[in-house]
Amino acid sequence: MSLRTTQRASLVDQVIDQLKEQITSGSWQMNGKIPTETVLAEQLGVGRNTVREAVRALTHAGLLECRQGDGTYVRATSELSGAMLRRLKQAEQLEILEVRRALEVESARLAAARRTDDDIKRIEAALAERDRAWELDDPDYFVEADLAFHMAVTHATHNLVLIDLFEDFSAALRASITAAGTSLNKSYIPHDAIARAIAAGDASAAERASHACMEHILIALTES
């Protein structure tokens, strides 16, 4: 970690900016514990009260989470992601899945129209990893692999706003995918048709394939 000594004037704002940089750059991993207040104060050359205020501000923004007696953890990578997490804590699973359907179906449609050869390779690699995770019967691994597949599809849209939105929504999607797996009693939903349609540049087929997958999950959820 490379934190630089702060200068005078608005020390709290400077510390907030530097801590936020550690989060957004990935220097501090998602769900990982950040250095203690004492360590940060020494590295930044400021008082512990200044660090405490900065951490409190980032906690209020939803980027950090203070766990009494344990430490402070990275909770989100942006203010939007933090706000979304707070909102989704009160959301119903069906509501989250409906938003997920909107994002994934549109992503598949745009990806088919805009994908490059490199995008196709990344999507196919993510699909193979997803299949491998299912065969290993590792729920946590499968959730990450499934999410990685949909991230690869979203990146193939080359729509930066959609990519950022999907990444900020990813924490809720992890919970959604996990819940969907429980509701489906471990029945597998192949994503091969989505990948094939995107590779073929068939936007309508990609949209239909993605919509069919999400409808399968939504029907299973409402019937469970």
mmCIF file of C-alpha atoms in Angstrom:
data_model
loop_
_atom_site.group_PDB
_atom_site.id
_atom_site.type_symbol
_atom_site.label_atom_id
_atom_site.label_comp_id
_atom_site.label_asym_id
_atom_site.label_seq_id
_atom_site.Cartn_x
_atom_site.Cartn_y
_atom_site.Cartn_z
ATOM 1 C CA MET A 1 0.000 0.000 0.000
ATOM 2 C CA SER A 2 1.387 3.413 -0.948
ATOM 3 C CA LEU A 3 -0.250 6.131 1.120
ATOM 4 C CA ARG A 4 1.401 9.521 1.013
ATOM 5 C CA THR A 5 1.717 11.983 3.870
ATOM 6 C CA THR A 6 -1.106 14.527 3.751
ATOM 7 C CA GLN A 7 -0.719 18.289 3.768
ATOM 8 C CA ARG A 8 -2.605 20.791 5.840
ATOM 9 C CA ALA A 9 -6.048 22.173 4.853
ATOM 10 C CA SER A 10 -9.048 19.932 4.765
ATOM 11 C CA LEU A 11 -7.146 16.975 6.151
ATOM 12 C CA VAL A 12 -10.266 14.868 6.529
ATOM 13 C CA ASP A 13 -11.177 15.340 2.853
ATOM 14 C CA GLN A 14 -7.627 14.434 1.818
ATOM 15 C CA VAL A 15 -7.687 11.313 3.953
ATOM 16 C CA ILE A 16 -11.106 10.357 2.572
ATOM 17 C CA ASP A 17 -9.738 10.676 -0.967
ATOM 18 C CA GLN A 18 -6.699 8.544 -0.187
ATOM 19 C CA LEU A 19 -8.676 5.824 1.587
ATOM 20 C CA LYS A 20 -11.176 5.794 -1.260
ATOM 21 C CA GLU A 21 -8.302 5.371 -3.713
ATOM 22 C CA GLN A 22 -7.148 2.263 -1.839
ATOM 23 C CA ILE A 23 -10.653 0.842 -2.223
ATOM 24 C CA THR A 24 -11.323 1.709 -5.861
ATOM 25 C CA SER A 25 -7.859 0.634 -7.020
ATOM 26 C CA GLY A 26 -8.257 -2.776 -5.398
ATOM 27 C CA SER A 27 -5.348 -2.252 -3.003
ATOM 28 C CA TRP A 28 -7.859 -3.029 -0.289
ATOM 29 C CA GLN A 29 -9.794 -6.118 -1.331
ATOM 30 C CA MET A 30 -13.577 -6.308 -1.247
ATOM 31 C CA ASN A 31 -14.730 -7.822 2.086
ATOM 32 C CA GLY A 32 -11.170 -7.501 3.388
ATOM 33 C CA LYS A 33 -10.136 -5.779 6.608
ATOM 34 C CA ILE A 34 -8.399 -2.416 6.276
ATOM 35 C CA PRO A 35 -5.420 -1.349 8.444
ATOM 36 C CA THR A 36 -6.150 -0.189 11.959
ATOM 37 C CA GLU A 37 -6.775 3.430 12.852
ATOM 38 C CA THR A 38 -3.336 3.683 14.485
ATOM 39 C CA VAL A 39 -1.535 2.277 11.438
ATOM 40 C CA LEU A 40 -3.384 4.584 9.049
ATOM 41 C CA ALA A 41 -2.661 7.630 11.205
ATOM 42 C CA GLU A 42 1.061 6.800 11.141
ATOM 43 C CA GLN A 43 1.128 6.184 7.385
ATOM 44 C CA LEU A 44 -0.784 9.361 6.580
ATOM 45 C CA GLY A 45 0.968 11.557 9.121
ATOM 46 C CA VAL A 46 -2.295 12.734 10.689
ATOM 47 C CA GLY A 47 -4.043 12.320 14.020
ATOM 48 C CA ARG A 48 -6.254 9.365 14.842
ATOM 49 C CA ASN A 49 -9.286 11.660 15.099
ATOM 50 C CA THR A 50 -8.797 12.696 11.468
ATOM 51 C CA VAL A 51 -8.633 9.060 10.383
ATOM 52 C CA ARG A 52 -11.669 8.258 12.510
ATOM 53 C CA GLU A 53 -13.708 11.013 10.812
ATOM 54 C CA ALA A 54 -12.655 9.849 7.354
ATOM 55 C CA VAL A 55 -13.548 6.236 8.118
ATOM 56 C CA ARG A 56 -16.874 7.352 9.561
ATOM 57 C CA ALA A 57 -17.646 9.289 6.352
ATOM 58 C CA LEU A 58 -16.801 6.306 4.143
ATOM 59 C CA THR A 59 -18.866 4.061 6.400
ATOM 60 C CA HIS A 60 -21.830 6.403 6.025
ATOM 61 C CA ALA A 61 -21.305 6.326 2.236
ATOM 62 C CA GLY A 62 -21.487 2.539 2.360
ATOM 63 C CA LEU A 63 -17.908 1.831 1.236
ATOM 64 C CA LEU A 64 -16.723 0.622 4.648
ATOM 65 C CA GLU A 65 -18.334 -1.359 7.443
ATOM 66 C CA CYS A 66 -17.172 -1.125 11.057
ATOM 67 C CA ARG A 67 -17.614 -4.359 12.996
ATOM 68 C CA GLN A 68 -17.368 -3.795 16.724
ATOM 69 C CA GLY A 69 -14.480 -5.680 18.284
ATOM 70 C CA ASP A 70 -13.290 -6.952 14.898
ATOM 71 C CA GLY A 71 -12.251 -4.073 12.657
ATOM 72 C CA THR A 72 -13.307 -2.185 9.547
ATOM 73 C CA TYR A 73 -13.992 -3.962 6.254
ATOM 74 C CA VAL A 74 -14.425 -2.916 2.623
ATOM 75 C CA ARG A 75 -18.127 -3.209 1.828
ATOM 76 C CA ALA A 76 -18.401 -1.569 -1.629
ATOM 77 C CA THR A 77 -16.159 0.007 -4.258
ATOM 78 C CA SER A 78 -18.161 3.162 -5.004
ATOM 79 C CA GLU A 79 -20.773 5.414 -3.453
ATOM 80 C CA LEU A 80 -23.346 4.078 -5.920
ATOM 81 C CA SER A 81 -22.529 0.504 -4.966
ATOM 82 C CA GLY A 82 -22.741 1.384 -1.283
ATOM 83 C CA ALA A 83 -26.095 3.127 -1.711
ATOM 84 C CA MET A 84 -27.369 0.196 -3.751
ATOM 85 C CA LEU A 85 -26.360 -2.282 -1.064
ATOM 86 C CA ARG A 86 -28.214 -0.289 1.576
ATOM 87 C CA ARG A 87 -31.324 -0.135 -0.608
ATOM 88 C CA LEU A 88 -31.213 -3.786 -1.561
ATOM 89 C CA LYS A 89 -31.084 -4.890 2.062
ATOM 90 C CA GLN A 90 -34.784 -4.026 2.185
ATOM 91 C CA ALA A 91 -35.600 -5.373 -1.285
ATOM 92 C CA GLU A 92 -37.458 -8.584 -1.975
ATOM 93 C CA GLN A 93 -35.600 -11.333 -3.832
ATOM 94 C CA LEU A 94 -38.110 -11.095 -6.686
ATOM 95 C CA GLU A 95 -37.426 -7.367 -7.087
ATOM 96 C CA ILE A 96 -33.677 -7.983 -7.323
ATOM 97 C CA LEU A 97 -34.184 -10.742 -9.898
ATOM 98 C CA GLU A 98 -36.396 -8.491 -12.007
ATOM 99 C CA VAL A 99 -33.675 -5.840 -12.113
ATOM 100 C CA ARG A 100 -31.096 -8.530 -12.811
ATOM 101 C CA ARG A 101 -33.202 -9.740 -15.746
ATOM 102 C CA ALA A 102 -33.353 -6.232 -17.217
ATOM 103 C CA LEU A 103 -29.579 -5.795 -16.974
ATOM 104 C CA GLU A 104 -28.604 -9.246 -18.242
ATOM 105 C CA VAL A 105 -31.071 -9.419 -21.138
ATOM 106 C CA GLU A 106 -30.052 -6.001 -22.447
ATOM 107 C CA SER A 107 -26.380 -6.849 -21.939
ATOM 108 C CA ALA A 108 -26.743 -10.037 -23.997
ATOM 109 C CA ARG A 109 -28.508 -8.162 -26.800
ATOM 110 C CA LEU A 110 -25.914 -5.393 -26.989
ATOM 111 C CA ALA A 111 -23.008 -7.837 -26.626
ATOM 112 C CA ALA A 112 -24.169 -9.786 -29.685
ATOM 113 C CA ALA A 113 -24.169 -6.583 -31.715
ATOM 114 C CA ARG A 114 -20.847 -5.201 -30.478
ATOM 115 C CA ARG A 115 -18.627 -8.096 -29.357
ATOM 116 C CA THR A 116 -15.069 -8.432 -30.597
ATOM 117 C CA ASP A 117 -13.073 -11.617 -31.091
ATOM 118 C CA ASP A 118 -11.417 -11.030 -27.718
ATOM 119 C CA ASP A 119 -14.830 -10.608 -26.084
ATOM 120 C CA ILE A 120 -15.955 -13.962 -27.509
ATOM 121 C CA LYS A 121 -12.856 -15.656 -26.113
ATOM 122 C CA ARG A 122 -13.464 -14.165 -22.657
ATOM 123 C CA ILE A 123 -17.125 -15.189 -22.693
ATOM 124 C CA GLU A 124 -16.283 -18.745 -23.786
ATOM 125 C CA ALA A 125 -13.575 -19.011 -21.116
ATOM 126 C CA ALA A 126 -16.014 -17.747 -18.465
ATOM 127 C CA LEU A 127 -18.634 -20.247 -19.653
ATOM 128 C CA ALA A 128 -16.151 -23.124 -19.358
ATOM 129 C CA GLU A 129 -15.222 -21.956 -15.845
ATOM 130 C CA ARG A 130 -18.913 -21.818 -14.913
ATOM 131 C CA ASP A 131 -19.434 -25.394 -16.117
ATOM 132 C CA ARG A 132 -16.342 -26.511 -14.214
ATOM 133 C CA ALA A 133 -17.575 -24.868 -11.011
ATOM 134 C CA TRP A 134 -20.902 -26.676 -11.289
ATOM 135 C CA GLU A 135 -19.208 -30.054 -11.785
ATOM 136 C CA LEU A 136 -17.122 -29.477 -8.650
ATOM 137 C CA ASP A 137 -20.333 -28.886 -6.660
ATOM 138 C CA ASP A 138 -18.811 -25.843 -4.952
ATOM 139 C CA PRO A 139 -21.644 -23.291 -4.393
ATOM 140 C CA ASP A 140 -19.384 -20.330 -3.617
ATOM 141 C CA TYR A 141 -17.161 -21.056 -6.604
ATOM 142 C CA PHE A 142 -20.205 -21.422 -8.850
ATOM 143 C CA VAL A 143 -21.675 -18.084 -7.731
ATOM 144 C CA GLU A 144 -18.425 -16.299 -8.606
ATOM 145 C CA ALA A 145 -18.088 -18.191 -11.910
ATOM 146 C CA ASP A 146 -21.689 -17.445 -12.909
ATOM 147 C CA LEU A 147 -21.237 -13.789 -12.070
ATOM 148 C CA ALA A 148 -17.952 -13.722 -14.030
ATOM 149 C CA PHE A 149 -19.769 -15.061 -17.094
ATOM 150 C CA HIS A 150 -22.374 -12.298 -16.925
ATOM 151 C CA MET A 151 -19.631 -9.723 -16.320
ATOM 152 C CA ALA A 152 -17.850 -10.942 -19.465
ATOM 153 C CA VAL A 153 -21.086 -10.548 -21.420
ATOM 154 C CA THR A 154 -21.642 -7.059 -20.004
ATOM 155 C CA HIS A 155 -18.096 -5.970 -20.848
ATOM 156 C CA ALA A 156 -18.745 -7.088 -24.424
ATOM 157 C CA THR A 157 -21.412 -4.370 -24.716
ATOM 158 C CA HIS A 158 -18.670 -1.708 -24.548
ATOM 159 C CA ASN A 159 -21.221 0.502 -22.795
ATOM 160 C CA LEU A 160 -19.259 2.009 -19.908
ATOM 161 C CA VAL A 161 -22.339 3.136 -17.988
ATOM 162 C CA LEU A 162 -23.905 -0.322 -18.212
ATOM 163 C CA ILE A 163 -20.618 -1.949 -17.169
ATOM 164 C CA ASP A 164 -20.288 0.328 -14.127
ATOM 165 C CA LEU A 165 -23.924 -0.237 -13.188
ATOM 166 C CA PHE A 166 -23.562 -4.012 -13.448
ATOM 167 C CA GLU A 167 -20.366 -3.981 -11.381
ATOM 168 C CA ASP A 168 -22.055 -1.880 -8.692
ATOM 169 C CA PHE A 169 -24.985 -4.278 -8.702
ATOM 170 C CA SER A 170 -22.702 -7.321 -8.455
ATOM 171 C CA ALA A 171 -22.842 -7.615 -4.651
ATOM 172 C CA ALA A 172 -26.618 -7.968 -4.798
ATOM 173 C CA LEU A 173 -26.267 -10.362 -7.726
ATOM 174 C CA ARG A 174 -24.096 -12.650 -5.609
ATOM 175 C CA ALA A 175 -26.926 -12.993 -3.124
ATOM 176 C CA SER A 176 -29.429 -13.350 -5.964
ATOM 177 C CA ILE A 177 -27.491 -16.164 -7.646
ATOM 178 C CA THR A 178 -27.054 -17.973 -4.330
ATOM 179 C CA ALA A 179 -30.761 -17.702 -3.533
ATOM 180 C CA ALA A 180 -31.703 -18.814 -7.033
ATOM 181 C CA GLY A 181 -29.550 -21.899 -6.672
ATOM 182 C CA THR A 182 -31.356 -22.815 -3.457
ATOM 183 C CA SER A 183 -34.769 -22.256 -5.017
ATOM 184 C CA LEU A 184 -33.914 -24.376 -8.045
ATOM 185 C CA ASN A 185 -32.844 -27.317 -5.892
ATOM 186 C CA LYS A 186 -29.551 -27.489 -7.747
ATOM 187 C CA SER A 187 -31.052 -27.798 -11.232
ATOM 188 C CA TYR A 188 -28.574 -26.492 -13.784
ATOM 189 C CA ILE A 189 -29.422 -23.641 -16.169
ATOM 190 C CA PRO A 190 -27.097 -23.864 -19.201
ATOM 191 C CA HIS A 191 -25.824 -20.582 -20.620
ATOM 192 C CA ASP A 192 -24.413 -22.082 -23.816
ATOM 193 C CA ALA A 193 -27.210 -20.613 -25.956
ATOM 194 C CA ILE A 194 -26.363 -17.103 -24.741
ATOM 195 C CA ALA A 195 -22.688 -17.543 -25.593
ATOM 196 C CA ARG A 196 -23.457 -19.062 -29.018
ATOM 197 C CA ALA A 197 -25.848 -16.273 -29.975
ATOM 198 C CA ILE A 198 -23.357 -13.592 -28.941
ATOM 199 C CA ALA A 199 -20.568 -15.300 -30.888
ATOM 200 C CA ALA A 200 -22.865 -15.490 -33.940
ATOM 201 C CA GLY A 201 -23.734 -11.816 -33.627
ATOM 202 C CA ASP A 202 -27.434 -12.663 -33.346
ATOM 203 C CA ALA A 203 -28.832 -10.024 -31.000
ATOM 204 C CA SER A 204 -32.407 -11.364 -31.067
ATOM 205 C CA ALA A 205 -31.284 -14.897 -30.217
ATOM 206 C CA ALA A 206 -29.014 -13.623 -27.429
ATOM 207 C CA GLU A 207 -31.884 -11.627 -25.979
ATOM 208 C CA ARG A 208 -34.231 -14.632 -26.126
ATOM 209 C CA ALA A 209 -31.671 -17.008 -24.592
ATOM 210 C CA SER A 210 -30.890 -14.644 -21.714
ATOM 211 C CA HIS A 211 -34.575 -13.947 -21.112
ATOM 212 C CA ALA A 212 -35.328 -17.695 -21.051
ATOM 213 C CA CYS A 213 -32.662 -18.292 -18.388
ATOM 214 C CA MET A 214 -34.013 -15.530 -16.173
ATOM 215 C CA GLU A 215 -37.618 -16.668 -16.644
ATOM 216 C CA HIS A 216 -36.567 -20.134 -15.469
ATOM 217 C CA ILE A 217 -35.153 -18.624 -12.279
ATOM 218 C CA LEU A 218 -38.132 -16.301 -11.701
ATOM 219 C CA ILE A 219 -40.686 -19.088 -12.167
ATOM 220 C CA ALA A 220 -38.783 -21.347 -9.785
ATOM 221 C CA LEU A 221 -38.598 -18.554 -7.205
ATOM 222 C CA THR A 222 -42.307 -17.754 -7.314
ATOM 223 C CA GLU A 223 -43.228 -21.440 -7.090
ATOM 224 C CA SER A 224 -40.881 -22.220 -4.192
#
